[in-house]
Amino acid sequence: MKIHMAESKLDYSYDARIRAIRETKMAQTQEKQQVVGAMDHDDHALILPPAERRKLVETISGSGMPITDVLLDGIEIIPNHENGSFYGARATGANYRRLLENHPTYIDPMSALAGGYMVNFLSYRAVDWKPEFSYEDLKPVRAKYQLEGAIGAKQHFCQDLAIGLAQGWGQIKERIDEGRQQHPESAEFYNGLADVVIGMQAWIANNAAEARRLAAAEVNASVRQNLLEMAEINERLVSEPPTTFREACQWMLWFQMAARMYNGSGSLGRLDVLLQPYYDAETQAGTLNDEEAIFYLACLFARDTAYLQIGGPDKDGRDVTTHLSYLILEATHRLKIPCNLAVAVAEGCDTGTLRKGVEILFEDKLGIPKFLGTDASIAGYCRNGYDLETARQRAYSGCHWSALPGREYTMNDCIKINIARVLDVAIHDMPTGWETAGSMQPLWEHLEDHFRAAVLGTAQSIDFQMAHMHEVFPELVLDLLCHGPIERGLDASYGGVDEYNICLDVAGFATAVDSLAAIEQRIIQERRLSWQELIESLDNDWAGREGELKRLMMKSVPHYGMGGTLADEYALRVSEMLTRLITEKTTPNGFKMIPGIFSWANTISMGKILGATPNGRPAGAPISHGANPDPGFRKDGAATALAASIAGVQPGHGNAAPMQIELDPMLSREEGGVDYVMNLILTHFRLGGTQINMNIMDSAKVLEAHRDPSLHPDLVVRVTGFSAYFASLSPAFRQLVVDRIIDEKSA
């Protein structure tokens, strides 16, 4: 972007610049929609490379939709394996250094911060897993239960940005050199780390030089001054740590963009805590005002939709909410683009950010912010053997998860067991005639046995990952800001940090519990269907008129979430079972597993490979979303029933089972809507809830955008734990949101 105009003709106020940044973001997003196609994930701020450096490759999205992957051409990626890929710290670091050194510059004169990233982290490695590390022995159990993730999982833990803010790239490089001397056996690891830092320094320096070049040609004094400041800031940040609020935002942005390109990492952590010292120092010195701070924050958020938290207790239980927490909320409000900001809600902590967050939800209708049930999450994490001081230091860092910054390796949101699939295996493993005894106990015991086997298969997969990932694709970028890897010469996935608590999420929850209730009511209690008839109907996908009648009969059994139903009883039993079986043992190699209930966007992919289920779901249809009841679970639309149901099934070990809820803006803020929503949030959290993803949006507008996304290109929705432009989603993902909207509206 180039600006050459007289000072009097350019509105260079902060509000005008934010509007311009948003317009640029929209134009870049629409270009990606046209070139790439569906983007069923966080709204990454990736910019398409210049036309002369684009390489288009046809691929398939996670939802099975054909898309075009855009590669950055002109970078020599050197493989160290015959399959054309590269593995290990040395080759990975060297290739990433080449990428950073040759990455195009990006300077937006309307922004206060330099840089933009143009590499899809999935695109610069030919093959993910090193074929020499075979897990053939694990493939049967993984296929049987359709186990998701573990082997090849990347990032999904939280670095400690305070390390980088305190040290800068120069001191980090010095620490790497010191570590190499102390651990010569880890020379390749240190070479990889050093290459990442050298590449970062080159990338920053290149952008600083571009800002200075643009300044020399700029005739507008205000723009020229901004470009010169940008150049000077980044020339210092090549080696020095940040000293001002603007510099801290710029440093974090460089790290976040590098981590996103490297392997998709999107965590920032507790942003108000990280930036508070800079804000205090400058406001006391009179060198920073609130409008400037809001603007710098907006510039940071525009370049990536990182996950961040405001508020909540510190390690001693004191509320960390400050005026800066409100400024962070205000920055997202003014920018009005996808952002994964979470407001912590805890007893004894400020509720003003909760109120402001709800007001912003009503006004912007973008699904921003989301809300964290901090008390329940902290208490749950303590059940893993941690004290309160440690538990309070976990930071929100991803779709549904938190982690100890820089000290805990977790693979959050990477590993899933579809309990609906486990139930399907158990059902087909049952002998004919078992139901004549008039009890569900035989099926329940089979379900437990198979779920235990699925957990064991997952645990063995985790051990395999932990044994080999450092030799495949080590966590070099996040290693730089963790406590231990540089000092020990060990990757975070291989003993570099102190704490290892591996997240294991259960998906298909409502599909399974509604299925159990339907079996008990229709087959055991009422005997309206024989076991053999059910098996045949499932295997035939409810074919024919008779099959459809049976499907509707099974589907009409009262669902989980209605309150007081058989399905609600099974929800509690299944939650207890999965929590017990996941936490009763470590993996064979001693790693703790922490349960959650969350499906992310796997509702579609897991459903595609699952046959028909006893709750009346057809084969291939999406499974249920997270811990939520299926859409349309209760026709009186009681949000309190939803809140109570999901609070009641929390696994209770520190990982979230979020509540996803859609509300209509007809519940206006002027008529008590804000107080109603605040009370709903507080009630859910007091009942034990851990996280809320909320959309307040116009149903008609969403349906209109589903028919023709071009009508509302700026419509943002919270799909699950992440927010995205509605027009960027594939039709299948848009349908998931539409189904929830339709059922809420018709309820």
XYZ file of C-alpha atoms in Angstrom:
747
model
C 0.000 0.000 0.000
C 1.388 3.430 -0.923
C 0.083 6.774 0.218
C 1.210 9.943 -1.549
C -1.103 12.843 -0.804
C -1.025 16.205 0.846
C -1.351 16.312 4.631
C -4.638 18.201 4.410
C -6.266 15.517 2.272
C -5.438 12.552 4.475
C -7.371 11.724 7.637
C -4.588 10.203 9.717
C -6.509 10.046 12.971
C -6.392 6.772 14.882
C -10.033 5.973 14.111
C -9.505 6.623 10.399
C -6.418 4.442 10.386
C -8.271 1.603 12.121
C -11.002 1.849 9.482
C -8.362 1.726 6.746
C -6.672 -1.292 8.343
C -10.033 -3.072 8.519
C -10.752 -2.281 4.865
C -7.348 -3.640 3.872
C -8.009 -6.752 5.916
C -11.364 -7.257 4.192
C -9.801 -6.863 0.749
C -7.089 -9.393 1.617
C -9.692 -11.812 2.987
C -11.870 -11.553 -0.116
C -8.851 -12.187 -2.311
C -8.116 -15.344 -0.308
C -11.721 -16.451 -0.650
C -11.462 -16.107 -4.427
C -8.058 -17.795 -4.780
C -8.001 -20.318 -1.929
C -11.669 -21.154 -1.471
C -13.040 -22.483 1.826
C -11.081 -21.778 5.011
C -12.630 -23.890 7.778
C -10.418 -22.660 10.593
C -9.432 -19.540 12.476
C -9.434 -16.476 10.309
C -5.658 -16.366 9.943
C -4.349 -13.013 8.761
C -2.187 -14.656 6.109
C -1.632 -12.376 3.128
C -1.356 -13.905 -0.309
C 2.155 -13.520 -1.705
C 2.745 -11.106 -4.576
C 1.381 -12.531 -7.835
C 4.867 -13.148 -9.219
C 5.735 -15.271 -6.166
C 2.601 -17.389 -5.931
C 2.508 -21.084 -6.621
C -0.968 -22.644 -6.663
C -1.467 -26.250 -5.573
C -4.815 -28.071 -5.545
C -5.635 -29.779 -2.247
C -8.586 -30.797 -0.050
C -9.855 -28.940 3.026
C -10.609 -30.602 6.367
C -14.283 -30.778 5.408
C -13.475 -32.537 2.134
C -13.936 -29.468 -0.052
C -11.467 -28.887 -2.895
C -9.335 -25.810 -2.255
C -6.269 -24.134 -3.681
C -3.227 -23.903 -1.470
C -1.045 -20.874 -2.214
C 2.685 -21.439 -1.754
C 5.369 -18.785 -1.531
C 7.645 -19.371 -4.507
C 11.322 -18.545 -4.752
C 12.432 -20.101 -1.452
C 14.814 -23.039 -1.604
C 13.567 -25.733 0.759
C 16.298 -28.369 1.015
C 15.088 -31.881 1.880
C 17.149 -34.320 3.912
C 15.041 -37.356 3.046
C 14.422 -39.252 -0.162
C 10.687 -38.538 0.085
C 11.385 -34.854 -0.545
C 10.673 -33.643 2.984
C 12.947 -32.636 5.851
C 13.154 -33.842 9.438
C 15.015 -33.044 12.635
C 16.109 -29.815 14.292
C 19.041 -28.967 12.040
C 17.238 -29.315 8.691
C 14.037 -27.780 10.046
C 15.832 -24.739 11.460
C 17.922 -24.239 8.316
C 14.870 -24.377 6.045
C 12.863 -22.061 8.245
C 15.755 -19.607 8.298
C 15.744 -19.591 4.477
C 12.027 -18.942 4.493
C 12.339 -16.000 6.900
C 15.361 -14.497 5.157
C 13.535 -14.559 1.820
C 10.046 -13.701 3.028
C 8.510 -10.676 1.259
C 8.298 -7.471 3.250
C 4.942 -5.954 4.155
C 4.503 -2.386 5.354
C 1.060 -0.828 5.795
C 1.617 2.931 6.256
C -1.688 3.188 8.109
C -0.502 0.751 10.771
C 1.945 1.377 13.593
C 3.414 -2.120 13.261
C 5.496 -3.640 10.481
C 5.189 -7.074 8.929
C 2.705 -9.522 7.521
C 3.025 -13.257 6.915
C 2.471 -15.048 3.620
C 3.200 -18.725 4.304
C 0.599 -21.350 5.150
C 2.249 -23.498 7.816
C 0.874 -26.646 6.142
C 2.512 -25.874 2.837
C 6.288 -25.861 3.090
C 6.839 -29.460 4.256
C 6.245 -32.248 1.730
C 5.429 -35.105 4.157
C 4.561 -34.688 7.814
C 5.700 -37.930 9.409
C 9.093 -39.561 8.997
C 8.447 -43.007 7.483
C 11.254 -44.674 9.445
C 9.221 -44.187 12.604
C 6.572 -46.771 11.823
C 3.512 -47.254 13.988
C 2.014 -50.198 12.102
C 1.291 -51.933 15.405
C -0.954 -49.025 16.452
C -2.888 -48.710 13.216
C -5.425 -51.495 13.940
C -6.662 -49.929 17.191
C -6.561 -46.446 15.694
C -8.623 -47.626 12.728
C -11.041 -49.647 14.863
C -11.976 -46.671 17.031
C -11.110 -44.001 14.426
C -8.740 -42.345 16.892
C -7.863 -38.778 15.997
C -4.520 -37.053 16.458
C -1.592 -37.602 18.842
C 0.925 -38.788 16.254
C 2.211 -35.760 14.369
C 0.481 -33.215 16.613
C 2.113 -29.789 16.622
C 2.144 -26.759 18.970
C -1.101 -26.492 20.984
C 0.702 -25.469 24.128
C 1.533 -21.953 25.327
C 4.910 -20.230 25.170
C 5.827 -17.545 27.721
C 6.057 -14.260 25.828
C 7.494 -12.605 28.947
C 10.812 -14.322 28.155
C 11.093 -12.689 24.749
C 9.842 -9.317 25.946
C 12.523 -9.282 28.649
C 15.414 -10.590 26.561
C 14.946 -9.745 22.903
C 16.415 -11.747 20.028
C 19.993 -10.841 20.839
C 19.943 -12.252 24.362
C 17.992 -15.309 23.237
C 20.762 -15.953 20.709
C 23.384 -15.593 23.461
C 21.530 -18.141 25.605
C 21.513 -20.571 22.671
C 25.279 -20.173 22.312
C 25.757 -20.795 26.036
C 23.526 -23.867 25.896
C 25.490 -25.290 22.978
C 28.658 -25.121 25.049
C 27.029 -26.835 28.020
C 25.337 -29.566 25.946
C 27.549 -30.392 22.956
C 25.565 -33.596 22.455
C 22.599 -31.425 21.429
C 24.484 -29.443 18.775
C 21.891 -30.083 16.054
C 19.094 -28.848 18.307
C 20.976 -25.639 19.087
C 21.822 -25.163 15.405
C 18.114 -25.350 14.624
C 17.226 -22.837 17.344
C 19.978 -20.457 16.239
C 18.840 -20.623 12.623
C 15.314 -19.614 13.645
C 16.651 -16.593 15.561
C 18.979 -15.555 12.721
C 16.088 -15.874 10.285
C 13.873 -13.770 12.565
C 16.508 -11.063 12.782
C 16.852 -10.967 9.000
C 13.063 -10.815 8.491
C 12.719 -7.923 10.939
C 15.703 -6.081 9.448
C 14.335 -6.464 5.920
C 11.021 -4.916 6.940
C 12.781 -2.117 8.807
C 14.754 -1.332 5.643
C 11.555 -1.338 3.578
C 9.873 1.067 6.014
C 12.888 3.393 5.761
C 12.846 3.167 1.950
C 9.146 4.066 1.849
C 9.702 6.948 4.261
C 12.330 8.447 1.969
C 9.804 8.576 -0.873
C 6.790 9.679 1.203
C 5.602 13.293 0.798
C 2.992 13.242 3.583
C 4.721 14.329 6.793
C 2.527 12.268 9.133
C 2.910 9.092 7.110
C 6.633 9.690 6.690
C 7.058 10.141 10.444
C 5.171 6.909 11.139
C 7.325 5.007 8.646
C 10.511 6.403 10.150
C 9.360 5.415 13.635
C 8.492 1.950 12.324
C 11.959 1.627 10.811
C 13.743 2.812 13.960
C 11.703 0.550 16.234
C 12.374 -2.540 14.170
C 16.055 -1.757 13.681
C 16.344 -1.875 17.472
C 14.161 -4.964 17.811
C 16.502 -6.981 15.597
C 18.544 -7.546 18.773
C 17.197 -5.436 21.641
C 14.148 -6.139 23.823
C 11.200 -3.754 23.582
C 11.036 -0.797 25.957
C 7.758 0.882 24.982
C 4.143 -0.252 24.625
C 4.312 0.045 20.842
C 7.584 -1.873 20.708
C 6.141 -4.639 22.916
C 3.178 -5.014 20.566
C 5.568 -5.125 17.609
C 7.802 -7.755 19.255
C 4.835 -9.976 20.055
C 3.558 -9.590 16.521
C 6.856 -10.787 15.027
C 6.884 -13.812 17.277
C 3.236 -14.622 16.653
C 3.574 -14.391 12.881
C 6.669 -16.611 12.970
C 4.953 -19.177 15.182
C 1.866 -19.161 12.950
C 3.938 -19.763 9.816
C 6.114 -22.396 11.481
C 3.376 -24.773 12.623
C 0.151 -22.855 13.169
C 0.618 -21.760 16.773
C -1.886 -19.100 17.785
C -1.430 -18.472 21.512
C -0.676 -15.124 23.153
C -1.841 -15.814 26.712
C -2.658 -13.138 29.293
C -2.191 -10.005 27.234
C -3.149 -7.463 29.887
C -0.609 -8.964 32.290
C 2.133 -9.035 29.630
C 1.616 -5.428 28.516
C 0.810 -3.844 31.894
C 4.412 -2.859 32.791
C 4.839 -0.999 29.488
C 1.478 0.724 29.833
C 2.188 1.817 33.416
C 5.663 3.138 32.643
C 4.579 5.158 29.634
C 1.346 6.564 31.015
C 3.215 7.702 34.133
C 5.885 9.294 31.934
C 3.234 10.941 29.757
C 4.457 9.273 26.548
C 1.352 7.126 25.935
C -2.353 7.918 26.044
C -5.297 5.538 25.824
C -6.124 6.331 22.194
C -2.570 5.440 21.194
C -2.678 2.220 23.232
C -5.984 1.180 21.636
C -4.557 1.878 18.201
C -1.394 -0.175 18.793
C -3.513 -3.060 20.080
C -5.776 -2.867 17.025
C -2.699 -3.011 14.782
C -1.575 -6.146 16.646
C -4.969 -7.852 16.352
C -5.290 -7.012 12.666
C -2.311 -9.163 11.755
C -3.424 -12.397 13.448
C -6.398 -13.817 15.337
C -4.343 -15.061 18.272
C -5.936 -16.490 21.414
C -5.670 -14.213 24.435
C -7.148 -13.663 27.872
C -7.926 -10.607 29.960
C -8.696 -10.569 33.662
C -8.832 -13.336 36.229
C -6.734 -13.968 39.333
C -2.955 -13.919 39.625
C -1.051 -16.700 41.385
C -2.056 -15.283 44.800
C -5.721 -14.933 43.871
C -5.655 -11.167 43.298
C -7.611 -9.780 40.350
C -5.325 -8.710 37.493
C -8.035 -6.670 35.750
C -6.903 -3.102 35.127
C -7.824 -0.193 32.901
C -5.661 -1.816 30.219
C -7.979 -4.856 30.199
C -10.788 -2.533 29.097
C -8.601 -0.953 26.427
C -7.940 -4.411 24.960
C -11.686 -5.010 24.765
C -12.155 -1.601 23.194
C -9.512 -2.310 20.551
C -11.358 -5.433 19.376
C -14.616 -3.460 19.409
C -13.252 -0.728 17.165
C -11.475 -3.081 14.792
C -14.489 -5.365 14.267
C -12.714 -8.333 12.676
C -12.378 -11.933 13.919
C -10.519 -12.100 17.224
C -10.191 -14.856 19.823
C -10.375 -12.712 22.941
C -11.607 -14.314 26.168
C -12.837 -12.523 29.293
C -12.068 -14.374 32.522
C -14.960 -14.518 34.979
C -14.139 -15.437 38.579
C -15.553 -14.872 42.052
C -13.986 -11.807 43.619
C -12.778 -10.442 40.288
C -14.008 -7.423 38.387
C -17.337 -7.948 36.594
C -17.060 -4.768 34.574
C -15.200 -6.527 31.770
C -17.992 -9.106 31.702
C -20.594 -6.373 31.275
C -18.549 -4.534 28.644
C -17.943 -7.812 26.823
C -21.665 -8.582 26.687
C -22.439 -5.039 25.540
C -19.927 -5.453 22.716
C -21.535 -8.773 21.768
C -24.894 -7.030 21.420
C -23.511 -4.043 19.536
C -21.077 -5.759 17.148
C -22.775 -9.161 16.728
C -19.441 -10.805 15.906
C -19.259 -13.517 18.574
C -16.500 -11.568 20.347
C -15.510 -11.905 23.148
C -15.928 -15.347 24.671
C -15.990 -16.059 28.409
C -13.937 -18.273 30.737
C -15.220 -20.005 33.875
C -11.926 -19.550 35.678
C -12.978 -20.862 39.097
C -14.057 -24.273 37.817
C -11.015 -24.574 35.552
C -8.619 -23.761 38.398
C -10.317 -26.162 40.805
C -10.278 -28.869 38.149
C -6.591 -28.434 37.394
C -5.824 -28.829 41.111
C -7.348 -32.336 40.907
C -4.305 -33.301 38.840
C -2.073 -32.746 41.862
C -1.255 -29.040 41.454
C -1.560 -26.324 44.085
C -3.753 -23.267 43.679
C -0.823 -20.955 42.968
C 0.211 -23.056 39.978
C -3.332 -23.609 38.730
C -4.073 -19.866 38.716
C -1.156 -19.253 36.344
C -2.673 -21.198 33.460
C -3.535 -18.909 30.548
C -6.229 -19.224 27.906
C -4.369 -20.116 24.724
C -6.611 -21.938 22.226
C -10.123 -22.906 21.169
C -11.129 -24.434 24.499
C -7.924 -24.770 26.446
C -5.391 -23.200 28.756
C -1.800 -24.035 29.660
C 1.002 -22.917 31.960
C 2.938 -20.451 29.763
C 6.310 -21.866 28.824
C 6.197 -24.693 31.360
C 3.596 -27.209 30.193
C 3.402 -29.407 27.085
C -0.187 -30.450 26.446
C -1.131 -31.098 22.784
C -4.458 -29.467 23.623
C -7.262 -29.933 21.086
C -5.184 -32.377 19.020
C -6.352 -35.735 20.345
C -9.965 -36.885 20.094
C -11.953 -40.023 20.823
C -15.333 -40.078 19.103
C -17.400 -41.845 21.751
C -20.202 -42.302 19.219
C -17.801 -44.485 17.217
C -16.800 -46.400 20.370
C -20.491 -47.004 21.079
C -20.955 -48.184 17.492
C -18.168 -50.753 17.961
C -19.698 -51.867 21.264
C -23.156 -52.217 19.695
C -21.875 -54.403 16.879
C -19.891 -56.463 19.383
C -22.975 -57.387 21.412
C -24.346 -60.943 21.139
C -27.874 -61.363 19.765
C -30.505 -61.638 22.451
C -28.687 -59.792 25.223
C -31.574 -57.362 25.536
C -34.028 -60.023 26.661
C -32.560 -59.828 30.167
C -34.249 -56.431 30.436
C -31.148 -54.470 31.443
C -28.711 -52.109 29.763
C -25.881 -53.350 31.949
C -24.341 -55.733 29.367
C -24.161 -52.970 26.759
C -22.822 -50.502 29.305
C -20.054 -52.912 30.291
C -19.177 -53.420 26.631
C -19.049 -49.650 26.144
C -16.695 -49.259 29.109
C -14.438 -52.050 27.850
C -14.211 -50.550 24.383
C -13.711 -47.017 25.660
C -10.899 -48.284 27.901
C -9.330 -49.927 24.836
C -9.665 -46.668 22.887
C -8.010 -44.750 25.721
C -5.167 -47.279 25.823
C -4.688 -47.024 22.055
C -4.593 -43.247 22.406
C -2.140 -43.476 25.317
C 0.180 -45.676 23.274
C -0.078 -43.209 20.395
C 0.866 -40.386 22.774
C 3.940 -42.286 23.923
C 4.963 -42.856 20.312
C 4.558 -39.155 19.550
C 6.561 -38.137 22.598
C 9.372 -40.527 21.693
C 9.804 -39.296 18.123
C 8.329 -35.863 17.441
C 11.572 -34.061 18.324
C 13.271 -36.020 15.530
C 10.468 -35.309 13.067
C 9.415 -31.658 13.500
C 10.619 -30.145 16.791
C 8.915 -27.144 18.373
C 11.804 -24.800 17.579
C 9.888 -21.511 17.557
C 7.970 -22.148 20.785
C 11.092 -23.693 22.367
C 12.685 -20.231 22.294
C 10.131 -18.872 24.778
C 9.802 -21.869 27.084
C 11.488 -22.468 30.427
C 13.927 -25.330 29.880
C 14.542 -26.246 26.242
C 17.492 -23.871 25.722
C 18.938 -24.695 29.134
C 18.580 -28.475 28.737
C 19.187 -28.874 25.035
C 15.848 -30.659 24.708
C 12.763 -29.966 22.626
C 9.550 -29.177 24.520
C 8.069 -32.429 23.206
C 10.990 -34.417 24.623
C 11.630 -33.365 28.213
C 12.409 -29.699 27.602
C 9.726 -28.417 30.003
C 8.670 -29.494 33.475
C 5.005 -30.390 33.080
C 3.375 -32.878 30.706
C -0.414 -33.049 30.843
C -1.784 -34.412 27.598
C -5.268 -33.312 26.623
C -7.644 -36.058 25.500
C -10.992 -34.767 24.278
C -14.149 -36.770 23.796
C -16.326 -35.903 20.781
C -19.780 -37.104 19.735
C -21.070 -36.732 23.293
C -24.754 -35.964 22.650
C -24.843 -38.452 19.766
C -23.753 -41.190 22.172
C -25.916 -40.333 25.180
C -29.047 -39.796 23.071
C -28.333 -43.153 21.416
C -28.059 -44.924 24.777
C -31.339 -43.372 25.911
C -33.085 -44.387 22.679
C -31.875 -47.988 23.016
C -33.024 -48.268 26.614
C -36.431 -46.694 26.039
C -37.410 -48.284 22.726
C -35.724 -51.690 23.051
C -35.361 -52.472 26.769
C -38.307 -50.665 28.327
C -40.952 -50.537 25.601
C -39.762 -53.447 23.431
C -40.993 -51.670 20.319
C -37.902 -52.718 18.421
C -35.758 -55.816 18.629
C -31.984 -55.660 18.846
C -31.627 -57.385 15.507
C -34.000 -54.904 13.873
C -31.923 -52.026 15.222
C -28.661 -53.512 13.936
C -30.167 -54.067 10.494
C -31.546 -50.527 10.437
C -28.170 -49.056 11.376
C -26.310 -51.172 8.837
C -28.831 -50.222 6.130
C -28.801 -46.547 7.139
C -32.526 -46.566 7.970
C -33.348 -47.544 4.378
C -36.923 -47.724 3.107
C -40.197 -46.586 4.560
C -39.975 -48.962 7.520
C -36.434 -47.855 8.213
C -37.463 -44.223 8.215
C -40.288 -44.906 10.659
C -37.851 -46.665 12.974
C -35.404 -43.782 12.637
C -38.057 -41.242 13.604
C -39.132 -43.409 16.525
C -35.564 -43.549 17.868
C -34.980 -39.858 17.164
C -38.112 -38.814 19.074
C -36.864 -40.141 22.432
C -36.362 -37.142 24.790
C -32.865 -35.764 24.322
C -29.975 -34.789 26.535
C -30.440 -31.181 27.600
C -34.196 -31.287 28.119
C -33.770 -31.892 31.841
C -34.870 -34.949 33.794
C -34.675 -37.315 30.819
C -33.074 -40.708 30.442
C -30.566 -39.066 28.099
C -29.658 -36.545 30.809
C -28.980 -39.430 33.178
C -26.740 -41.064 30.581
C -24.924 -37.764 30.055
C -23.876 -37.771 33.694
C -22.902 -41.449 33.574
C -20.895 -41.083 30.383
C -19.123 -37.965 31.676
C -18.172 -39.811 34.863
C -17.008 -42.841 32.895
C -14.844 -40.971 30.426
C -13.284 -38.887 33.198
C -12.534 -41.971 35.292
C -11.096 -44.039 32.459
C -8.922 -41.224 31.111
C -7.513 -40.221 34.496
C -7.243 -43.598 36.250
C -3.887 -44.347 34.610
C -1.080 -42.499 32.926
C 0.145 -43.538 29.502
C 2.456 -46.595 29.623
C 5.417 -44.198 29.667
C 3.972 -42.148 32.510
C 2.347 -39.105 30.900
C -0.793 -37.734 32.541
C -3.918 -37.470 30.419
C -6.510 -34.774 31.144
C -10.069 -35.201 29.801
C -12.153 -32.636 27.978
C -15.363 -32.713 25.951
C -14.800 -30.873 22.712
C -15.050 -31.702 19.024
C -13.671 -28.495 17.426
C -14.524 -28.693 13.712
C -14.215 -32.480 13.692
C -17.997 -32.777 13.858
C -18.028 -33.037 10.060
C -14.960 -35.215 9.446
C -15.791 -37.660 12.255
C -19.395 -37.848 11.135
C -18.415 -38.638 7.547
C -16.798 -41.926 8.547
C -19.416 -42.949 11.109
C -22.397 -45.093 10.209
C -25.956 -44.500 11.328
C -26.435 -44.175 15.085
C -29.342 -45.224 17.336
C -30.398 -41.629 18.027
C -31.756 -41.470 14.467
C -28.716 -39.821 12.949
C -28.078 -40.977 9.336
C -24.730 -42.372 8.240
C -22.198 -39.691 7.311
C -24.066 -36.854 9.030
C -22.109 -34.609 11.435
C -21.819 -35.803 15.013
C -22.901 -33.586 17.897
C -20.933 -30.477 18.748
C -18.738 -30.589 21.858
C -20.674 -30.902 25.114
C -23.757 -29.282 23.588
C -27.048 -31.103 23.176
C -28.005 -31.620 19.555
C -29.750 -28.599 17.961
C -33.459 -28.517 18.705
C -32.986 -30.427 21.965
C -35.639 -28.370 23.731
C -38.461 -26.611 21.981
C -39.062 -24.014 24.676
C -35.628 -22.582 23.930
C -34.581 -22.416 27.579
C -31.000 -21.135 27.674
C -30.883 -22.007 31.366
C -31.521 -25.671 30.520
C -28.568 -25.607 28.148
C -26.379 -23.948 30.770
C -27.340 -26.450 33.464
C -26.884 -29.476 31.215
C -23.394 -28.573 30.034
C -22.264 -27.479 33.500
C -23.325 -30.880 34.815
C -21.118 -32.929 32.484
C -17.801 -31.116 32.969
C -14.899 -33.585 33.259
C -13.482 -31.358 35.984
C -9.708 -31.670 35.513
C -8.835 -28.254 34.124
C -9.796 -28.652 30.462
C -13.000 -27.114 29.235
C -16.243 -28.560 27.959
C -17.519 -25.294 26.431
C -21.105 -24.183 26.037
C -21.913 -22.960 22.518
C -24.994 -20.777 22.474
C -26.741 -18.600 19.894
C -29.001 -15.756 20.998
C -31.192 -13.478 18.905
C -30.531 -9.711 19.103
C -34.272 -9.223 19.666
C -33.192 -9.755 23.280
C -32.134 -6.117 23.200
C -29.597 -4.533 25.481
C -32.015 -1.674 26.156
C -34.655 -4.030 27.540
C -32.500 -5.871 30.038
C -30.779 -8.155 27.569
C -27.308 -7.398 28.905
C -28.308 -8.259 32.464
C -30.043 -11.427 31.279
C -26.969 -12.631 29.392
C -24.650 -11.698 32.267
C -26.802 -13.695 34.669
C -26.812 -16.641 32.260
C -23.004 -16.558 32.074
C -22.588 -16.237 35.837
C -25.113 -19.000 36.489
C -23.368 -21.400 34.127
C -20.010 -20.751 35.730
C -21.358 -21.037 39.280
C -22.804 -24.420 38.318
C -19.333 -25.543 37.232
C -19.116 -24.397 33.612
C -15.702 -23.683 32.163
C -16.157 -21.701 28.946
C -18.854 -20.063 26.833
C -18.764 -19.397 23.091
C -21.646 -17.069 22.313
C -23.132 -15.601 19.163
C -25.663 -12.788 19.283
C -26.696 -12.369 15.686
C -29.554 -11.738 13.320
C -30.934 -15.087 12.149
C -32.294 -13.629 8.920
C -28.917 -12.106 8.082
C -27.120 -15.412 8.674
C -29.590 -17.322 6.518
C -29.290 -14.719 3.783
C -25.485 -14.924 3.914
C -25.681 -18.718 3.748
C -27.607 -18.487 0.491
C -25.231 -15.850 -0.914
C -22.111 -15.122 1.186
C -21.246 -12.114 -0.983
C -24.237 -10.225 0.461
C -22.562 -9.965 3.878
C -18.792 -10.274 3.401
C -18.059 -8.746 6.822
C -20.315 -11.113 8.819
C -18.245 -12.767 11.569
C -19.432 -15.785 13.566
C -17.971 -17.853 16.360
C -18.037 -21.256 14.691
C -16.783 -23.171 17.710
C -13.761 -22.091 19.756
C -12.659 -19.905 16.850
C -14.210 -16.964 15.033
C -14.186 -16.502 11.264
C -15.764 -14.622 8.416
C -18.930 -16.518 7.521
C -18.169 -16.127 3.805
C -14.792 -17.863 4.298
C -16.386 -21.095 5.518
C -17.283 -24.014 3.297
C -21.015 -24.691 2.766
C -20.769 -27.637 5.176
C -19.358 -25.478 7.957
C -21.812 -22.682 7.292
C -24.567 -25.280 7.598
C -23.410 -26.182 11.116
C -23.946 -22.577 12.201
C -27.226 -22.327 10.294
C -28.575 -25.477 11.944
C -27.932 -23.981 15.364
C -29.547 -20.677 14.354
C -32.644 -22.306 12.864
C -33.227 -24.474 15.906
C -32.762 -21.576 18.313
C -35.189 -19.470 16.269
C -37.811 -22.189 15.994
C -37.568 -23.111 19.659
